[in-house]
Amino acid sequence: MAEIAPRYTTSDPQTGDTVATPELYEDQGDITLGYFRREGSLSATEVRDSLDTAMPGETRSPPQLIQITEATAKPARSSRETQQPAGRHKYFTEDEAERVENLDATPAVWMLDQVAAATESHRPLDPVLSEIERFFPQLAETDLLEFIQLQGRTETSERFYANEVLSR
């Protein structure tokens, strides 16, 4: 999922979809890329019902945010020979940022510890999950990130075997 600042978006006159304006690439605007995967390990009825309320008509496997990339858009057509269309993956790499002498354009990448260990280029995502509005202000205003609270009880059971009881 790519979240672009509202000032760089417009409505496509043919489809009505929200699309990025050319100014995004001309101004080298900010893009936040969110990578999600479907978590299939939760199958409790209460979880499925809560997800059905939050996302009607969608799959009931809860989406799990696994990576956030803060990137700077770069011009999609740098010369007449450049044929690639503008897209959400058009952002500066470290080499390109050094070439234009703008190291701030290098993407900042966060990843969950269980997906990838924190390295020099990947910081752990866990500390910033509480600040999701900072990264995805538009997404944070939707019902997609509904918090689900489960209620239940814990039971313990103990087994006694005849041989153990007789040996005491």
PDB file of C-alpha atoms in Angstrom:
ATOM      1  CA  MET A   1       0.000   0.000   0.000  1.00  0.00           C
ATOM      2  CA  ALA A   2       1.339   3.440  -0.932  1.00  0.00           C
ATOM      3  CA  GLU A   3       0.161   6.475   1.024  1.00  0.00           C
ATOM      4  CA  ILE A   4       0.810   9.780  -0.699  1.00  0.00           C
ATOM      5  CA  ALA A   5       0.231  13.223   0.818  1.00  0.00           C
ATOM      6  CA  PRO A   6      -3.245  14.486  -0.234  1.00  0.00           C
ATOM      7  CA  ARG A   7      -1.708  17.524  -1.967  1.00  0.00           C
ATOM      8  CA  TYR A   8      -0.130  15.127  -4.494  1.00  0.00           C
ATOM      9  CA  THR A   9      -3.303  13.223  -5.360  1.00  0.00           C
ATOM     10  CA  THR A  10      -6.158  13.795  -7.763  1.00  0.00           C
ATOM     11  CA  SER A  11      -9.121  11.875  -9.114  1.00  0.00           C
ATOM     12  CA  ASP A  12      -8.802  10.051 -12.443  1.00  0.00           C
ATOM     13  CA  PRO A  13     -11.523  11.523 -14.703  1.00  0.00           C
ATOM     14  CA  GLN A  14     -12.179   8.184 -16.440  1.00  0.00           C
ATOM     15  CA  THR A  15     -12.154   5.724 -13.538  1.00  0.00           C
ATOM     16  CA  GLY A  16     -12.710   8.013 -10.537  1.00  0.00           C
ATOM     17  CA  ASP A  17      -9.783   6.349  -8.741  1.00  0.00           C
ATOM     18  CA  THR A  18      -7.362   8.389  -6.648  1.00  0.00           C
ATOM     19  CA  VAL A  19      -4.047   8.732  -8.482  1.00  0.00           C
ATOM     20  CA  ALA A  20      -0.759  10.568  -7.947  1.00  0.00           C
ATOM     21  CA  THR A  21      -0.274  13.885  -9.708  1.00  0.00           C
ATOM     22  CA  PRO A  22       2.875  14.622 -11.773  1.00  0.00           C
ATOM     23  CA  GLU A  23       3.865  17.159  -9.089  1.00  0.00           C
ATOM     24  CA  LEU A  24       4.657  14.256  -6.743  1.00  0.00           C
ATOM     25  CA  TYR A  25       7.648  13.362  -8.897  1.00  0.00           C
ATOM     26  CA  GLU A  26       8.542  16.913  -9.914  1.00  0.00           C
ATOM     27  CA  ASP A  27       8.650  18.071  -6.273  1.00  0.00           C
ATOM     28  CA  GLN A  28      10.207  14.807  -5.089  1.00  0.00           C
ATOM     29  CA  GLY A  29       7.378  14.409  -2.610  1.00  0.00           C
ATOM     30  CA  ASP A  30       7.186  11.972   0.299  1.00  0.00           C
ATOM     31  CA  ILE A  31       5.699   8.492  -0.089  1.00  0.00           C
ATOM     32  CA  THR A  32       5.030   6.007   2.697  1.00  0.00           C
ATOM     33  CA  LEU A  33       4.962   2.387   1.536  1.00  0.00           C
ATOM     34  CA  GLY A  34       3.273  -0.170   3.766  1.00  0.00           C
ATOM     35  CA  TYR A  35       3.740  -3.881   3.196  1.00  0.00           C
ATOM     36  CA  PHE A  36       1.073  -6.188   4.612  1.00  0.00           C
ATOM     37  CA  ARG A  37       0.606  -9.930   4.659  1.00  0.00           C
ATOM     38  CA  ARG A  38      -2.363 -12.017   5.676  1.00  0.00           C
ATOM     39  CA  GLU A  39      -1.984 -13.712   9.032  1.00  0.00           C
ATOM     40  CA  GLY A  40      -3.763 -17.044   8.817  1.00  0.00           C
ATOM     41  CA  SER A  41      -2.948 -18.442  12.254  1.00  0.00           C
ATOM     42  CA  LEU A  42      -5.947 -16.841  14.035  1.00  0.00           C
ATOM     43  CA  SER A  43      -9.111 -18.799  13.422  1.00  0.00           C
ATOM     44  CA  ALA A  44     -11.185 -18.192  16.546  1.00  0.00           C
ATOM     45  CA  THR A  45     -14.849 -17.451  15.854  1.00  0.00           C
ATOM     46  CA  GLU A  46     -14.730 -14.163  17.785  1.00  0.00           C
ATOM     47  CA  VAL A  47     -11.775 -12.951  15.709  1.00  0.00           C
ATOM     48  CA  ARG A  48     -13.517 -13.815  12.433  1.00  0.00           C
ATOM     49  CA  ASP A  49     -16.713 -12.072  13.555  1.00  0.00           C
ATOM     50  CA  SER A  50     -14.825  -8.920  14.576  1.00  0.00           C
ATOM     51  CA  LEU A  51     -12.956  -8.858  11.276  1.00  0.00           C
ATOM     52  CA  ASP A  52     -16.204  -9.357   9.363  1.00  0.00           C
ATOM     53  CA  THR A  53     -17.584  -6.260  11.108  1.00  0.00           C
ATOM     54  CA  ALA A  54     -14.441  -4.223  10.421  1.00  0.00           C
ATOM     55  CA  MET A  55     -13.956  -5.416   6.825  1.00  0.00           C
ATOM     56  CA  PRO A  56     -17.273  -6.612   5.362  1.00  0.00           C
ATOM     57  CA  GLY A  57     -16.855  -8.672   2.243  1.00  0.00           C
ATOM     58  CA  GLU A  58     -13.107  -9.050   2.739  1.00  0.00           C
ATOM     59  CA  THR A  59     -11.106 -12.135   3.634  1.00  0.00           C
ATOM     60  CA  ARG A  60     -11.257 -12.879   7.335  1.00  0.00           C
ATOM     61  CA  SER A  61      -7.528 -13.421   7.703  1.00  0.00           C
ATOM     62  CA  PRO A  62      -6.287 -10.362   9.611  1.00  0.00           C
ATOM     63  CA  PRO A  63      -3.766  -8.206   7.746  1.00  0.00           C
ATOM     64  CA  GLN A  64      -0.399  -7.877   9.456  1.00  0.00           C
ATOM     65  CA  LEU A  65       1.862  -4.884   8.814  1.00  0.00           C
ATOM     66  CA  ILE A  66       5.359  -6.237   8.198  1.00  0.00           C
ATOM     67  CA  GLN A  67       7.313  -3.296   6.778  1.00  0.00           C
ATOM     68  CA  ILE A  68       7.169   0.495   6.483  1.00  0.00           C
ATOM     69  CA  THR A  69       9.299   2.357   3.951  1.00  0.00           C
ATOM     70  CA  GLU A  70       9.518   6.149   4.026  1.00  0.00           C
ATOM     71  CA  ALA A  71      10.653   7.176   0.560  1.00  0.00           C
ATOM     72  CA  THR A  72      11.194  10.269  -1.564  1.00  0.00           C
ATOM     73  CA  ALA A  73       9.661  10.156  -5.039  1.00  0.00           C
ATOM     74  CA  LYS A  74      12.039  10.850  -7.878  1.00  0.00           C
ATOM     75  CA  PRO A  75      11.239  12.127 -11.382  1.00  0.00           C
ATOM     76  CA  ALA A  76       9.926   9.177 -13.376  1.00  0.00           C
ATOM     77  CA  ARG A  77      11.313  10.477 -16.664  1.00  0.00           C
ATOM     78  CA  SER A  78      14.799  11.877 -16.224  1.00  0.00           C
ATOM     79  CA  SER A  79      15.525  12.002 -19.969  1.00  0.00           C
ATOM     80  CA  ARG A  80      13.888  11.359 -23.327  1.00  0.00           C
ATOM     81  CA  GLU A  81      15.264   7.809 -23.304  1.00  0.00           C
ATOM     82  CA  THR A  82      13.525   6.954 -20.027  1.00  0.00           C
ATOM     83  CA  GLN A  83      10.487   4.865 -20.923  1.00  0.00           C
ATOM     84  CA  GLN A  84       9.346   3.584 -17.539  1.00  0.00           C
ATOM     85  CA  PRO A  85       6.023   5.011 -16.323  1.00  0.00           C
ATOM     86  CA  ALA A  86       5.688   6.717 -12.956  1.00  0.00           C
ATOM     87  CA  GLY A  87       4.996   4.234 -10.204  1.00  0.00           C
ATOM     88  CA  ARG A  88       5.131   3.721  -6.482  1.00  0.00           C
ATOM     89  CA  HIS A  89       8.529   2.037  -6.675  1.00  0.00           C
ATOM     90  CA  LYS A  90      10.171   5.125  -8.176  1.00  0.00           C
ATOM     91  CA  TYR A  91      12.127   6.366  -5.175  1.00  0.00           C
ATOM     92  CA  PHE A  92      15.740   7.068  -4.453  1.00  0.00           C
ATOM     93  CA  THR A  93      18.205   4.294  -3.662  1.00  0.00           C
ATOM     94  CA  GLU A  94      21.310   5.054  -1.595  1.00  0.00           C
ATOM     95  CA  ASP A  95      23.473   5.330  -4.750  1.00  0.00           C
ATOM     96  CA  GLU A  96      21.008   7.684  -6.453  1.00  0.00           C
ATOM     97  CA  ALA A  97      20.707   9.855  -3.343  1.00  0.00           C
ATOM     98  CA  GLU A  98      24.511  10.177  -3.215  1.00  0.00           C
ATOM     99  CA  ARG A  99      24.619  11.015  -6.941  1.00  0.00           C
ATOM    100  CA  VAL A 100      22.247  13.978  -6.503  1.00  0.00           C
ATOM    101  CA  GLU A 101      23.914  14.877  -3.168  1.00  0.00           C
ATOM    102  CA  ASN A 102      20.674  14.513  -1.226  1.00  0.00           C
ATOM    103  CA  LEU A 103      21.122  11.768   1.355  1.00  0.00           C
ATOM    104  CA  ASP A 104      17.750  12.668   2.924  1.00  0.00           C
ATOM    105  CA  ALA A 105      16.156  11.080  -0.150  1.00  0.00           C
ATOM    106  CA  THR A 106      17.349   7.613   0.924  1.00  0.00           C
ATOM    107  CA  PRO A 107      14.389   5.466   2.067  1.00  0.00           C
ATOM    108  CA  ALA A 108      14.069   4.788   5.788  1.00  0.00           C
ATOM    109  CA  VAL A 109      12.958   1.183   6.241  1.00  0.00           C
ATOM    110  CA  TRP A 110      11.420  -0.499   9.292  1.00  0.00           C
ATOM    111  CA  MET A 111      10.729  -4.216   9.516  1.00  0.00           C
ATOM    112  CA  LEU A 112       9.222  -6.479  12.156  1.00  0.00           C
ATOM    113  CA  ASP A 113      11.751  -8.486  14.143  1.00  0.00           C
ATOM    114  CA  GLN A 114      10.065 -11.793  13.320  1.00  0.00           C
ATOM    115  CA  VAL A 115      10.198 -11.041   9.573  1.00  0.00           C
ATOM    116  CA  ALA A 116      13.767  -9.743   9.373  1.00  0.00           C
ATOM    117  CA  ALA A 117      16.370  -8.980  11.982  1.00  0.00           C
ATOM    118  CA  ALA A 118      17.226  -5.307  12.467  1.00  0.00           C
ATOM    119  CA  THR A 119      20.304  -4.351  10.447  1.00  0.00           C
ATOM    120  CA  GLU A 120      21.907  -1.084   9.401  1.00  0.00           C
ATOM    121  CA  SER A 121      19.337  -0.687   6.621  1.00  0.00           C
ATOM    122  CA  HIS A 122      16.332  -2.182   8.462  1.00  0.00           C
ATOM    123  CA  ARG A 123      15.272  -0.844  11.850  1.00  0.00           C
ATOM    124  CA  PRO A 124      12.819  -2.792  14.049  1.00  0.00           C
ATOM    125  CA  LEU A 125       9.207  -1.796  13.456  1.00  0.00           C
ATOM    126  CA  ASP A 126       7.915  -2.646  16.938  1.00  0.00           C
ATOM    127  CA  PRO A 127       8.806   0.710  18.612  1.00  0.00           C
ATOM    128  CA  VAL A 128       6.988   2.783  15.955  1.00  0.00           C
ATOM    129  CA  LEU A 129       3.752   0.791  15.756  1.00  0.00           C
ATOM    130  CA  SER A 130       2.252   3.028  18.435  1.00  0.00           C
ATOM    131  CA  GLU A 131       2.817   6.016  16.117  1.00  0.00           C
ATOM    132  CA  ILE A 132       1.013   4.579  13.086  1.00  0.00           C
ATOM    133  CA  GLU A 133      -0.741   7.938  12.467  1.00  0.00           C
ATOM    134  CA  ARG A 134       2.643   9.485  11.732  1.00  0.00           C
ATOM    135  CA  PHE A 135       3.292   7.074   8.887  1.00  0.00           C
ATOM    136  CA  PHE A 136      -0.247   6.489   7.574  1.00  0.00           C
ATOM    137  CA  PRO A 137      -2.460   9.421   8.626  1.00  0.00           C
ATOM    138  CA  GLN A 138      -5.164   8.618   6.049  1.00  0.00           C
ATOM    139  CA  LEU A 139      -5.192   4.900   6.867  1.00  0.00           C
ATOM    140  CA  ALA A 140      -5.285   5.609  10.601  1.00  0.00           C
ATOM    141  CA  GLU A 141      -8.583   7.466  10.128  1.00  0.00           C
ATOM    142  CA  THR A 142     -10.312   4.422   8.605  1.00  0.00           C
ATOM    143  CA  ASP A 143     -11.937   1.455  10.339  1.00  0.00           C
ATOM    144  CA  LEU A 144      -9.378  -0.928   8.854  1.00  0.00           C
ATOM    145  CA  LEU A 145      -7.155  -0.692  11.929  1.00  0.00           C
ATOM    146  CA  GLU A 146      -9.937  -1.605  14.348  1.00  0.00           C
ATOM    147  CA  PHE A 147      -8.652  -3.006  17.607  1.00  0.00           C
ATOM    148  CA  ILE A 148     -10.066  -6.397  18.547  1.00  0.00           C
ATOM    149  CA  GLN A 149     -10.288  -7.472  22.173  1.00  0.00           C
ATOM    150  CA  LEU A 150     -10.967 -11.106  23.002  1.00  0.00           C
ATOM    151  CA  GLN A 151     -12.442 -12.310  26.277  1.00  0.00           C
ATOM    152  CA  GLY A 152     -12.004 -15.776  27.683  1.00  0.00           C
ATOM    153  CA  ARG A 153     -10.749 -17.830  30.562  1.00  0.00           C
ATOM    154  CA  THR A 154      -7.799 -20.047  31.269  1.00  0.00           C
ATOM    155  CA  GLU A 155      -8.271 -23.547  32.605  1.00  0.00           C
ATOM    156  CA  THR A 156      -5.729 -25.987  33.958  1.00  0.00           C
ATOM    157  CA  SER A 157      -6.084 -29.723  34.309  1.00  0.00           C
ATOM    158  CA  GLU A 158      -3.953 -32.276  36.079  1.00  0.00           C
ATOM    159  CA  ARG A 159      -3.683 -35.989  35.387  1.00  0.00           C
ATOM    160  CA  PHE A 160      -2.811 -38.633  37.941  1.00  0.00           C
ATOM    161  CA  TYR A 161      -1.531 -42.003  36.858  1.00  0.00           C
ATOM    162  CA  ALA A 162      -2.092 -45.048  39.060  1.00  0.00           C
ATOM    163  CA  ASN A 163       1.581 -46.012  39.193  1.00  0.00           C
ATOM    164  CA  GLU A 164       2.592 -42.535  40.403  1.00  0.00           C
ATOM    165  CA  VAL A 165      -0.121 -42.478  43.090  1.00  0.00           C
ATOM    166  CA  LEU A 166       0.817 -45.939  44.387  1.00  0.00           C
ATOM    167  CA  SER A 167       4.527 -45.097  44.488  1.00  0.00           C
ATOM    168  CA  ARG A 168       3.958 -42.086  46.839  1.00  0.00           C
TER     169      ARG A 168
END
